[in-house]
Short mmCIF file of C-alpha atoms (C1' of nucleotides) in Angstrom, two decimals:
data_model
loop_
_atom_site.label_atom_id
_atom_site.label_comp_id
_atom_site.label_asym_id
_atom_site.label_seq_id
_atom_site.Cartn_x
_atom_site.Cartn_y
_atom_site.Cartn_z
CA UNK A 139 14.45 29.40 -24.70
CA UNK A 140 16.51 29.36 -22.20
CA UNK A 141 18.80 26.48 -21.06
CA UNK A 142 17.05 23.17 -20.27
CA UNK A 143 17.20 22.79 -16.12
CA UNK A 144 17.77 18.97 -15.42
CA UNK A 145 15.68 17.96 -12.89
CA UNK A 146 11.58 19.53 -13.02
CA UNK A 147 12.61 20.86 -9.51
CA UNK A 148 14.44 23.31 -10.89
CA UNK A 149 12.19 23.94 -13.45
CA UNK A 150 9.47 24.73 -11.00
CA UNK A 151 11.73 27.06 -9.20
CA UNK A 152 12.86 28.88 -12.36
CA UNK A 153 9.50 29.18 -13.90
CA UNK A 154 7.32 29.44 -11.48
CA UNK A 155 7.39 31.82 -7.80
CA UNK A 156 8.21 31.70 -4.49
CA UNK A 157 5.39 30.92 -1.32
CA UNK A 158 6.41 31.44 2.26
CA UNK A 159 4.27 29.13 4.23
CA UNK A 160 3.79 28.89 8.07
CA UNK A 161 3.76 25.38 9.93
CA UNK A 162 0.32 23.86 8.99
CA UNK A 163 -0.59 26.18 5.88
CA UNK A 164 -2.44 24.44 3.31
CA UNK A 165 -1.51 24.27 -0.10
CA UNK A 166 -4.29 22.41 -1.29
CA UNK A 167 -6.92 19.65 -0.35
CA UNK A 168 -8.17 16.93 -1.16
CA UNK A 169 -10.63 17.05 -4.41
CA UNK A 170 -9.34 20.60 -5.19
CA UNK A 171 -9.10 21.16 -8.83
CA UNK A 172 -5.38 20.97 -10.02
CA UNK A 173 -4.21 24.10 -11.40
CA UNK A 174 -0.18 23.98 -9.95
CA UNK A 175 2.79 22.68 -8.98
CA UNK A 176 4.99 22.43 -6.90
CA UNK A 177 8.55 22.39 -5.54
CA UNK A 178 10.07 22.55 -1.86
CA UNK A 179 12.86 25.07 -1.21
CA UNK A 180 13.01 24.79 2.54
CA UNK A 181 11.18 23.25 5.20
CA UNK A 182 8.86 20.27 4.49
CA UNK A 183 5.64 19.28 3.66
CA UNK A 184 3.39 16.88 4.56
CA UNK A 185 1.37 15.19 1.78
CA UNK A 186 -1.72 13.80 3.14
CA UNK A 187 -5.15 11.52 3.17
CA UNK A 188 -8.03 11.25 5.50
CA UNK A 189 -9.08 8.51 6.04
CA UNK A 190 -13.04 7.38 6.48
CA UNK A 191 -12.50 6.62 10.05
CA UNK A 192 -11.06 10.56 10.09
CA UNK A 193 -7.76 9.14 10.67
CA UNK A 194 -4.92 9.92 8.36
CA UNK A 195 -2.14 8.40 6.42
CA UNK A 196 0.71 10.47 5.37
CA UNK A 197 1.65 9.80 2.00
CA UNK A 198 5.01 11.44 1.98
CA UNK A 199 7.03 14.67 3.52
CA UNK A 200 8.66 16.09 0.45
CA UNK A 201 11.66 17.78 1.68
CA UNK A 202 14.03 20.70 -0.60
CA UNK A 203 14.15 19.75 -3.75
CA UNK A 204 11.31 17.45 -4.52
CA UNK A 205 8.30 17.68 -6.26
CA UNK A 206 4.67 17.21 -5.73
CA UNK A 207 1.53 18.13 -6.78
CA UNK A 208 2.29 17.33 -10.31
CA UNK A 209 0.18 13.79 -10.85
CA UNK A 210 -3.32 16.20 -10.87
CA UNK A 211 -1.51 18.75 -13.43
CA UNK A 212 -0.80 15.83 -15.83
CA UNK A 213 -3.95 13.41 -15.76
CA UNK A 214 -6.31 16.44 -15.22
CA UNK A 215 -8.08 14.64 -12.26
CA UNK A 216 -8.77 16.50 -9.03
CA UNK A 217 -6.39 16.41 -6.17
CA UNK A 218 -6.15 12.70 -3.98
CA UNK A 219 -4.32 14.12 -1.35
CA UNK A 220 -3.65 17.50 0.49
CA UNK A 221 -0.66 18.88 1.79
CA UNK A 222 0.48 21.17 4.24
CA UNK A 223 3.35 22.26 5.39
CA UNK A 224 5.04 20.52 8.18
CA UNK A 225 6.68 23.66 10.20
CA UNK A 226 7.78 26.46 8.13
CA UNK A 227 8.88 26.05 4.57
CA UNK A 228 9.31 27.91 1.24
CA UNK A 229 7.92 26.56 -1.68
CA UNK A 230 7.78 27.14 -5.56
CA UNK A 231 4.80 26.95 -7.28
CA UNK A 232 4.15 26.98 -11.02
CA UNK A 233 0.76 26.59 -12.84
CA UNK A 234 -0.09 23.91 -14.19
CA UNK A 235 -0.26 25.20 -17.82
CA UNK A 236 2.93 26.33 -18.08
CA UNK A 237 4.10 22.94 -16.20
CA UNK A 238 2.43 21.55 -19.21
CA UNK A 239 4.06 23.75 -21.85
CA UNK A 240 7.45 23.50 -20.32
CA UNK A 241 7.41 19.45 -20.80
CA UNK A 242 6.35 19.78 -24.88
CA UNK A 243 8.87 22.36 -25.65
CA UNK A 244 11.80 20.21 -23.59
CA UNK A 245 11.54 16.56 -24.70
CA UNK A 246 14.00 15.55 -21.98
CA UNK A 247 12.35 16.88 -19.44
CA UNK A 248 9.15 14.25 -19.69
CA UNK A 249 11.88 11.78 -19.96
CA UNK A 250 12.90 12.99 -16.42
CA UNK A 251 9.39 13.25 -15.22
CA UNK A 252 9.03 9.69 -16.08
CA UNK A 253 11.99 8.71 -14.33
CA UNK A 254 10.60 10.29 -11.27
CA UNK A 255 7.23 8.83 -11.43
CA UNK A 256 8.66 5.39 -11.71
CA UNK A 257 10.51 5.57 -8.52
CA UNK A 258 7.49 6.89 -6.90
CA UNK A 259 5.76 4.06 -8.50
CA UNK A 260 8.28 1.42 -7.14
CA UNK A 261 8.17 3.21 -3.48
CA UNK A 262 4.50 2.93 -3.47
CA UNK A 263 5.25 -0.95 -4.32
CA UNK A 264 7.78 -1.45 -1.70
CA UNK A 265 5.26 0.47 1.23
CA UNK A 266 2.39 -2.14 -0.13
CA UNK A 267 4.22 -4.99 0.51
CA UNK A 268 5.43 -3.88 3.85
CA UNK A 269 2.02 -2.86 5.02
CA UNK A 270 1.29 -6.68 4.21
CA UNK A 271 3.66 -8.88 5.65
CA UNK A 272 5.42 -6.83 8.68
CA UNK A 273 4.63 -6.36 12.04
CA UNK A 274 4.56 -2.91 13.38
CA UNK A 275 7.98 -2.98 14.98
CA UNK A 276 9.69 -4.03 11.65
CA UNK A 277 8.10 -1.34 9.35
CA UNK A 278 8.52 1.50 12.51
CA UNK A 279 11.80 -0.33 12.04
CA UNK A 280 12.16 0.20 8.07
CA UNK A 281 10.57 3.94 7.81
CA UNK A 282 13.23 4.91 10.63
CA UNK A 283 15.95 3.71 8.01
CA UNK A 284 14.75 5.19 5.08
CA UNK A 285 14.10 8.26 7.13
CA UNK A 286 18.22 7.77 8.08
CA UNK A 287 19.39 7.48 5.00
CA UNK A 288 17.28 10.70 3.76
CA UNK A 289 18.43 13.01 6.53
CA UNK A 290 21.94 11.62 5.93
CA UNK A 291 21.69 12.32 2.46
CA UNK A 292 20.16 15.74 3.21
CA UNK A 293 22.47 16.25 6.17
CA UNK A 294 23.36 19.70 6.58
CA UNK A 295 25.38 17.68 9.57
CA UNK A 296 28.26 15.78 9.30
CA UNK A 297 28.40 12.71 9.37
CA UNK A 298 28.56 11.36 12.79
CA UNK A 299 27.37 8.12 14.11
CA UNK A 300 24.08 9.56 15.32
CA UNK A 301 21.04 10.46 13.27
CA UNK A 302 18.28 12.66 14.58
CA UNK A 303 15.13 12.75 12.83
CA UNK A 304 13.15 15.52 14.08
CA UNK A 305 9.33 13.62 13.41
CA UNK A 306 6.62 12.98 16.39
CA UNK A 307 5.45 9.85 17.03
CA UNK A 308 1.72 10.39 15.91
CA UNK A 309 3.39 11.48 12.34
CA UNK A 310 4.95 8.20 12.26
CA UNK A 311 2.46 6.16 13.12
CA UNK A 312 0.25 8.10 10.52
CA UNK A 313 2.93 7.31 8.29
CA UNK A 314 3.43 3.40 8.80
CA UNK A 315 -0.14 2.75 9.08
CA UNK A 316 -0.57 2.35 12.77
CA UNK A 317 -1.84 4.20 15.98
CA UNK A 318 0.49 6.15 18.16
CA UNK A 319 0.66 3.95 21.29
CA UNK A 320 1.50 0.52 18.98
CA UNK A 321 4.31 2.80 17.59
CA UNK A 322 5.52 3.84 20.92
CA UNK A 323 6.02 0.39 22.12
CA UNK A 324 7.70 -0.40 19.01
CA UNK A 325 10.26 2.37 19.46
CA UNK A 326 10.37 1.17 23.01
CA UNK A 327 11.64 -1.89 22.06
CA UNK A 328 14.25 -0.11 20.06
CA UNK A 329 15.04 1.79 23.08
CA UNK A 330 15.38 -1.63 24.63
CA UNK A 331 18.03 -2.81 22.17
CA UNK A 332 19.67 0.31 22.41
CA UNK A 333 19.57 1.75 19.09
CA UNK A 334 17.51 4.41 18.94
CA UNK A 335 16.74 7.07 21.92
CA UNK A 336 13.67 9.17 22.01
CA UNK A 337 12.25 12.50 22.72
CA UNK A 338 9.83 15.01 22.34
CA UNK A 339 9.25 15.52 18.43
CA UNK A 340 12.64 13.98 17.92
CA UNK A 341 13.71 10.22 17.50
CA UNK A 342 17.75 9.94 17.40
CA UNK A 343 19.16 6.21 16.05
CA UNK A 344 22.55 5.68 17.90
CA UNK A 345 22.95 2.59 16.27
CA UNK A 346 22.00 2.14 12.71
CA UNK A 347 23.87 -1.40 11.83
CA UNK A 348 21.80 -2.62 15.40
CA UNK A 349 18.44 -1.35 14.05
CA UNK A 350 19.02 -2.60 10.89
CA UNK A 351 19.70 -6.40 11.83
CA UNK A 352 17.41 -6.30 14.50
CA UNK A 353 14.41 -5.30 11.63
CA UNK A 354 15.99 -7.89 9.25
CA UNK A 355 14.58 -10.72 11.27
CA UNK B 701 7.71 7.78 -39.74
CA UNK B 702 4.30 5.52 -38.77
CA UNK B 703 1.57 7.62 -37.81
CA UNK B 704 1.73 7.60 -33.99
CA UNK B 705 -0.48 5.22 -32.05
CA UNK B 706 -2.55 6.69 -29.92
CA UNK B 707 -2.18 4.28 -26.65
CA UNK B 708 1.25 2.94 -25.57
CA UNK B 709 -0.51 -0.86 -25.86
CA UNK B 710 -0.81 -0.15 -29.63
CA UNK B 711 2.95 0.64 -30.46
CA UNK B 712 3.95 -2.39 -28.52
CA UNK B 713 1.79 -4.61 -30.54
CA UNK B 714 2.26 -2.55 -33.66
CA UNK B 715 6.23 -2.43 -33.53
CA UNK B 716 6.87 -6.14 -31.38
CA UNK B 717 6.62 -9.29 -31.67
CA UNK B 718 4.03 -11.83 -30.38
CA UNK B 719 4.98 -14.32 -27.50
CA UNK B 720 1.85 -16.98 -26.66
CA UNK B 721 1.89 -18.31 -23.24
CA UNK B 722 0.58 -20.86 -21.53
CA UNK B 723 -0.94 -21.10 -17.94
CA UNK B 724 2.08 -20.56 -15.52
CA UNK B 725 4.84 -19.51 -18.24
CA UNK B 726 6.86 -16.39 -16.59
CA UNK B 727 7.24 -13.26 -18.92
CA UNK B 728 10.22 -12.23 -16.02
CA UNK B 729 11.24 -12.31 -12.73
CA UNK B 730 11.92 -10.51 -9.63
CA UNK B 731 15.65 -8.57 -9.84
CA UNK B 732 15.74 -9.45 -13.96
CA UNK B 733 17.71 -6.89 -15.66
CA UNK B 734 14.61 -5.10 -17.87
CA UNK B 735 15.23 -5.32 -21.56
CA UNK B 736 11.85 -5.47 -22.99
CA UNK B 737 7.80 -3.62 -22.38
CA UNK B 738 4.94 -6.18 -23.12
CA UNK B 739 1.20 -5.41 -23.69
CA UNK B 740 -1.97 -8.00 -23.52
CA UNK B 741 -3.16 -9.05 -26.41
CA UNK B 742 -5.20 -11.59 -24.82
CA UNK B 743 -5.58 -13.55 -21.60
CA UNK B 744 -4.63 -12.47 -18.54
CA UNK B 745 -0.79 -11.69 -16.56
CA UNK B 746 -0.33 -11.96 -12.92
CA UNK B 747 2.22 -9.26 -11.49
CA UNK B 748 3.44 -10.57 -8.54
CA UNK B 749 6.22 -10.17 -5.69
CA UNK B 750 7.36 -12.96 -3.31
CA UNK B 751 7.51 -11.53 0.66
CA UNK B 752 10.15 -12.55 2.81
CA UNK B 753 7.50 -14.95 4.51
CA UNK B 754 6.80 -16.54 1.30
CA UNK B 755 3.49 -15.53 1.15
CA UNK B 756 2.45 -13.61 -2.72
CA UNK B 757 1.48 -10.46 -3.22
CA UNK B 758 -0.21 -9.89 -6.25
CA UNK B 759 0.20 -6.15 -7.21
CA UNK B 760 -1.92 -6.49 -10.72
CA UNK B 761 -3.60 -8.29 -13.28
CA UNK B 762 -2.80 -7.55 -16.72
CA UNK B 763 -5.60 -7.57 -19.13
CA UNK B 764 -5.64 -7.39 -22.88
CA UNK B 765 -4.87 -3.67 -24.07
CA UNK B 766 -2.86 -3.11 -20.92
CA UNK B 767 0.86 -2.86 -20.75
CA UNK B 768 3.34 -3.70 -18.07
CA UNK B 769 6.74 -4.45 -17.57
CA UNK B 770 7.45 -0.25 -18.49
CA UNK B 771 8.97 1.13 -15.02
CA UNK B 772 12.17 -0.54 -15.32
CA UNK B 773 12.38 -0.05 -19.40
CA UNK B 774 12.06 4.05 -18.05
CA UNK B 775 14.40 3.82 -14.65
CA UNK B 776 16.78 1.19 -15.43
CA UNK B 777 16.71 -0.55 -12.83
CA UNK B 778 16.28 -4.45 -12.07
CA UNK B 779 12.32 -5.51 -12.05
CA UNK B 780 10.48 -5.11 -8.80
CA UNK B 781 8.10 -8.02 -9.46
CA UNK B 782 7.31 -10.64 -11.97
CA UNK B 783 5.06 -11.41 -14.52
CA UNK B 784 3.56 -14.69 -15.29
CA UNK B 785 0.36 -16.12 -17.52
CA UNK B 786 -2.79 -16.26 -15.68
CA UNK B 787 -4.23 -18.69 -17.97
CA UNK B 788 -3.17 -19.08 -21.54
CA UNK B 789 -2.51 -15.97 -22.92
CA UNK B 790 -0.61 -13.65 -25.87
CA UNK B 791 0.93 -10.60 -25.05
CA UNK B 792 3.44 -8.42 -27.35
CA UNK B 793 6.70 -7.95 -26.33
CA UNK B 794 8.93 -4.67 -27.51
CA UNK B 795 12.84 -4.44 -26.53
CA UNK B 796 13.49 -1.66 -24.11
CA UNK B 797 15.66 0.62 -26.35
CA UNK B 798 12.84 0.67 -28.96
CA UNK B 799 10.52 1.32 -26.42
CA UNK B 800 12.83 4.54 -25.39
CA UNK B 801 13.19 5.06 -29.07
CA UNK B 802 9.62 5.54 -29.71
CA UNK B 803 9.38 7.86 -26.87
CA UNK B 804 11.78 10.54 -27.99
CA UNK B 805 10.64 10.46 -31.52
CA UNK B 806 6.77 11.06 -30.74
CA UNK B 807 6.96 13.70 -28.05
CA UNK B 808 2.86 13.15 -27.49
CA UNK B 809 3.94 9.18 -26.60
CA UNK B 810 5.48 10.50 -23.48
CA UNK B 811 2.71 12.45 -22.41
CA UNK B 812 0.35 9.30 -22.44
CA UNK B 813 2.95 7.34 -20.85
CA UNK B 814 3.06 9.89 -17.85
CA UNK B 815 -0.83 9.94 -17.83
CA UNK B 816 -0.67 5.91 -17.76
CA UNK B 817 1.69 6.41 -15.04
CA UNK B 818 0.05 8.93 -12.90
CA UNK B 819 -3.17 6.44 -13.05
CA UNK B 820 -1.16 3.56 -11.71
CA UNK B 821 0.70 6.14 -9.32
CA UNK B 822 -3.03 6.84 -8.27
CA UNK B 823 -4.49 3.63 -7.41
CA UNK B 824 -1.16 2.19 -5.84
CA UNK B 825 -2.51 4.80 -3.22
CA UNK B 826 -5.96 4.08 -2.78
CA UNK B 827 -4.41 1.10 -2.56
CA UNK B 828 -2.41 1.74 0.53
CA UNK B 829 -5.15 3.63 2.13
CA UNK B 830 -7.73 0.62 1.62
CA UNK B 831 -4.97 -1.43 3.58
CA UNK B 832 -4.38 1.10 6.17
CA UNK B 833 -8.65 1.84 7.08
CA UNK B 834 -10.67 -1.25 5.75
CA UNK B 835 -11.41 -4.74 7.43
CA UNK B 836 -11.25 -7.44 5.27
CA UNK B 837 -14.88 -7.89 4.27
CA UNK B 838 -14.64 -4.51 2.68
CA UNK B 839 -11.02 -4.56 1.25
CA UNK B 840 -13.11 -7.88 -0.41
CA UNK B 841 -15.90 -6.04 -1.47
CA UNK B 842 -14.10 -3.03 -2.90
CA UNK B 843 -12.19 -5.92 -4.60
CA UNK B 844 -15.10 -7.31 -6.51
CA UNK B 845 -16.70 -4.41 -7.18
CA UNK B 846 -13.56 -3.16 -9.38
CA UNK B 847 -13.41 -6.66 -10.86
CA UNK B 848 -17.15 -6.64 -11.59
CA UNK B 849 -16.80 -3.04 -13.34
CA UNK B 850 -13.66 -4.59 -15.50
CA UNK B 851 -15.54 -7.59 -16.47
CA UNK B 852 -18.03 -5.50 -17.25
CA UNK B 853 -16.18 -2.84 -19.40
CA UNK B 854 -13.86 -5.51 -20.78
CA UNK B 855 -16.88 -8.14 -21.31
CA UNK B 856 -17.63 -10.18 -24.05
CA UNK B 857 -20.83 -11.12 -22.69
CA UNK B 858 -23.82 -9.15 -22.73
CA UNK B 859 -24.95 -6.90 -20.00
CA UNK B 860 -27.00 -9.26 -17.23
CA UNK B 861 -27.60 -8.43 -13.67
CA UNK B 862 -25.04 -11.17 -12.76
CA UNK B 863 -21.48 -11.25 -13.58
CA UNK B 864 -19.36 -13.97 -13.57
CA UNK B 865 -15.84 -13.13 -12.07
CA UNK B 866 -13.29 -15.80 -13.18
CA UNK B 867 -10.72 -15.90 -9.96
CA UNK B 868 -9.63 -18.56 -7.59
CA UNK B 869 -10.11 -17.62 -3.92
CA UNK B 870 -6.44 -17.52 -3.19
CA UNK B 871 -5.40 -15.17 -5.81
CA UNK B 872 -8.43 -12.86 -4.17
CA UNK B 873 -6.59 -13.21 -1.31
CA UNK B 874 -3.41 -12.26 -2.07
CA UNK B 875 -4.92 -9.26 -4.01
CA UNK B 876 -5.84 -7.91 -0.94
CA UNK B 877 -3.36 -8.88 1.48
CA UNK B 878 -5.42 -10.80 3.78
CA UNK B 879 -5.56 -14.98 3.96
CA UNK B 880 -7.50 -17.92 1.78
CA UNK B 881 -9.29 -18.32 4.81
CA UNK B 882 -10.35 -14.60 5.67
CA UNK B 883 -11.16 -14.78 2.21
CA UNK B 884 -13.12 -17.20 2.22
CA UNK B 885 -15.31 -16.28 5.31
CA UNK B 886 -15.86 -12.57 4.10
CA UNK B 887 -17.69 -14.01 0.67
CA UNK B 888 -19.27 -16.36 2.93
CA UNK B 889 -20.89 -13.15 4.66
CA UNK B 890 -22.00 -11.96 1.19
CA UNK B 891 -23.24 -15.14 0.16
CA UNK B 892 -25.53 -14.87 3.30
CA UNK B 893 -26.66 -11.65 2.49
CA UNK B 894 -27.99 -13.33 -1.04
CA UNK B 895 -25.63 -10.72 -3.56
CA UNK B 896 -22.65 -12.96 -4.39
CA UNK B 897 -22.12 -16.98 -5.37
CA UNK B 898 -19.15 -18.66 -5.35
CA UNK B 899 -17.95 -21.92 -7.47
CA UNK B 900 -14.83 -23.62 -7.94
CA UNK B 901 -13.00 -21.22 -9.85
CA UNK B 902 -15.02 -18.45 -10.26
CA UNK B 903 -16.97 -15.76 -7.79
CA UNK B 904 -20.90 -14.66 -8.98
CA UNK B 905 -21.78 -11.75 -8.15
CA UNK B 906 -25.80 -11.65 -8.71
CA UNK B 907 -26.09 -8.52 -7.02
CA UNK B 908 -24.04 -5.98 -7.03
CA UNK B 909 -25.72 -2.48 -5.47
CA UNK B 910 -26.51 -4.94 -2.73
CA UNK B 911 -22.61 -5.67 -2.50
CA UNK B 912 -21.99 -1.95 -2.71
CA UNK B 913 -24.54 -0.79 -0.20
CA UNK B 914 -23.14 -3.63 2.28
CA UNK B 915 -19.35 -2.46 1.62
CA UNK B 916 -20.56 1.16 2.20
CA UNK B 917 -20.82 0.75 5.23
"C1'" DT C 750 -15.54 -44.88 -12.84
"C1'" DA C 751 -12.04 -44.61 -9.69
"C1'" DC C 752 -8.32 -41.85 -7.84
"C1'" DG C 753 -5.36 -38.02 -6.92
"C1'" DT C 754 -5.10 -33.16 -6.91
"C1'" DT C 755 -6.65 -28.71 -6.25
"C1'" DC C 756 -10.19 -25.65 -4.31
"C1'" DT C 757 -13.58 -24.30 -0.97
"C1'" DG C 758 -15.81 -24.01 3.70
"C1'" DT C 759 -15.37 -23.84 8.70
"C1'" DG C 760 -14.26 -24.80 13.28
"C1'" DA C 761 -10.53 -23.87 17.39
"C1'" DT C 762 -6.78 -21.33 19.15
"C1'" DC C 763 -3.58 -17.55 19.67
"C1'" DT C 764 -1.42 -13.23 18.75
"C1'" DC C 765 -0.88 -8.50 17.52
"C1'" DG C 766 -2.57 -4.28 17.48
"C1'" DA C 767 -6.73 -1.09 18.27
"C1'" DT C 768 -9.00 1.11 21.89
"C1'" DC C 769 -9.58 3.24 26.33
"C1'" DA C 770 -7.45 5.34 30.15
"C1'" DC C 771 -4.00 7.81 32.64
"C1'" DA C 772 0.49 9.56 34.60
"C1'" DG C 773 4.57 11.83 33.77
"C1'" DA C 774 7.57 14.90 30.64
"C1'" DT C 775 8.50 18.75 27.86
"C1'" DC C 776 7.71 23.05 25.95
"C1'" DG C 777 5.83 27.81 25.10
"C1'" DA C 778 3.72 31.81 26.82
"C1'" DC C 779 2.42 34.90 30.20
"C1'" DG D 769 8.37 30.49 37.77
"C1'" DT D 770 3.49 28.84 36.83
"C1'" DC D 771 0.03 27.04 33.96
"C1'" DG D 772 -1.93 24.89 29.94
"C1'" DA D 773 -1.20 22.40 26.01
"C1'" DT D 774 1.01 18.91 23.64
"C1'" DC D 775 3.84 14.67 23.53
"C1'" DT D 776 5.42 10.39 25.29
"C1'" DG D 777 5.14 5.91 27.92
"C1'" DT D 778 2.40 1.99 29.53
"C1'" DG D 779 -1.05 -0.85 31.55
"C1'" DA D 780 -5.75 -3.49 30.64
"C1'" DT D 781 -9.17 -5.17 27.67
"C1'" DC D 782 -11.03 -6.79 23.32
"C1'" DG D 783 -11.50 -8.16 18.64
"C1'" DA D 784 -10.18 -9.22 13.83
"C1'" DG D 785 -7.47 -12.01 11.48
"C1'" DA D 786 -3.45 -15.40 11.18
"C1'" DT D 787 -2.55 -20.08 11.87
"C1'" DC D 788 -3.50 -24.92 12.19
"C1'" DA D 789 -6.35 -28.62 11.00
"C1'" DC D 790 -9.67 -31.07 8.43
"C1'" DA D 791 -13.83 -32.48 5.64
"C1'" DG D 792 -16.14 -32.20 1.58
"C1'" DA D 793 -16.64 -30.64 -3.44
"C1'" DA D 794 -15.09 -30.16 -8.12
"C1'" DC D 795 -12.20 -31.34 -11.72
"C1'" DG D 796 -8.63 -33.97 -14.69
"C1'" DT D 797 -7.05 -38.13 -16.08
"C1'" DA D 798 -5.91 -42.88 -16.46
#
DNA sequence: TACGTTCTGTGATCTCGATCACAGATCGAC
DNA sequence: GTCGATCTGTGATCGAGATCACAGAACGTA
């Protein structure tokens, strides 16, 4: 066997092969039978649920080097959400068999698995209580900072003051739980404070430190 | 070596150590350092976190042959919410390192804990969409209807029509993110439509396809 | 049985965000 | 450049639920 990779990103890209994907390819949907994983290379993609009312609520936007797609391989149940890719983007993609394999011949690796499901487990914790307590404008306020601190931490940029976060507005609203025009006014009021400019598909904070103690409130 | 429980509750209760609780006592709180898992043995836990407003949240209720208290045993990091007796109560309680122990000895341990995991992972998401689509009145009735299938599953009684849903109104309330006094008026609507009783204490629910067909809706 | 405490039930406002409805801005494609 | 499609920005209305404020019911206890 060969050497254990450490995190079941690499795993996926070792093991399994490559998928070139166009903006808005699927990769599955919702209620699909699981039979794969995945891993993002490049690009993004957006992991999402419709809604009753048709609306939808993006779960996440895995970006290089995360994983999704794996809760279906290990319960077994069919898919909850689909996902798509969010402009173009190149993805691994191992079945879920050998996904399965992989984690009883390397003992560490469910260990890391575990790991990883936790903190997805905690973020889903952290985005309930948000949807409960804040207004719009604070948790606009709060996904703009984690969304910061990801593209920083991603940043094939240095690291100047600015941070652009190439995102449109309805994907944000989908993604805090709220329609485009109450997310609009939100950022206006941002744009009002001066810590955060807008555009088309792109949202640039000036002024992190402002944002941030004007959401703490 | 034992032969390997088949549930993660079991090897808590098989290898720790009993704690009885009364009504209120606090297994842990929010930002503890984790050293220990629990599981129910009997009784009932509130998991709760404590917004900035001061308003609760309660993210679960425990019940016996459930386990909680695991994420930050598997991440490391500092408890996300607390844990306290919902009525008297005896739940067993497993140090951390022999919780990790136990996992890298019995490889297939791991597996259910990921399965466990990807459950929660799961319904932390139905979760958020509920939030995100429902008004109150059917975040309510989704609410009872789970509560009425536990009952149900976990019940000592035998099957009636009826069942008999042991909850104050408040902790209903903070269940499902909404007020004691939304609360209160949405089981006043099913009250009117004749499928669901309330008492001090306690919520009836003396019909429950009529509950579903009225959430359904 | 009397009294205090904790729940439940409901009215009266008030506020935030959903909804509807456009006007302007930006971008791609021909 | 011109045109159509897609985003963004904002005003007006409306409704569900938060908030405030009590009254009555149920329970524990002295």
């Amino acid at each position: 066997m060969a050497v254990a990779p450490t995190t079941v990103a690499e795993l996926i890209v070792e093991r399994g092969r490559l998928v070139e994907l166009r903006d808005g390819d699927p990769l599955f949907f919702e209620g699909d039978r699981s039979d794969a994983v995945f891993a993002v290379v490049s690009g993004r993609v957006r992991i999402v649920v419709t809604l009753v009312t048709g609306a939808e609520l993006l779960l996440g936007l895995k970006l290089p080097g995360e994983v999704f797609g794996e809760l279906s391989a290990l319960d077994g149940r069919p898919r909850a959400a689909a996902a798509y890719s969010y402009g173009d983007a190149v993805v691994a993609r191992l079945p879920s068999v050998e996904f399965l394999d992989a984690l009883e011949d390397v003992p560490e690796l469910a260990l890391t698995v575990l790991r990883e499901l936790s903190s997805m487990l905690r973020r889903a914790n952290v985005r309930l209580q948000a949807r409960n307590s804040n207004r719009t404008v604070v948790r606009a306020g709060h996904l703009l900072l984690e969304l910061v601190d990801i593209v920083r931490r991603h940043g094939d940029a240095g690291a100047t003051a600015s941070v652009v976060i190439p995102i449109r507005q309805s994907d944000l609203a989908d993604w805090i739980g709220a329609t485009r025009e109450a997310t609009a006014r939100a950022l206006g009021e941002f744009r009002k404070q001066g810590c955060v400019e807008t555009g088309r598909g792109k949202i640039t904070v000036v002024d992190v430190d402002a944002l941030e103690s004007f959401v703490e409130l």
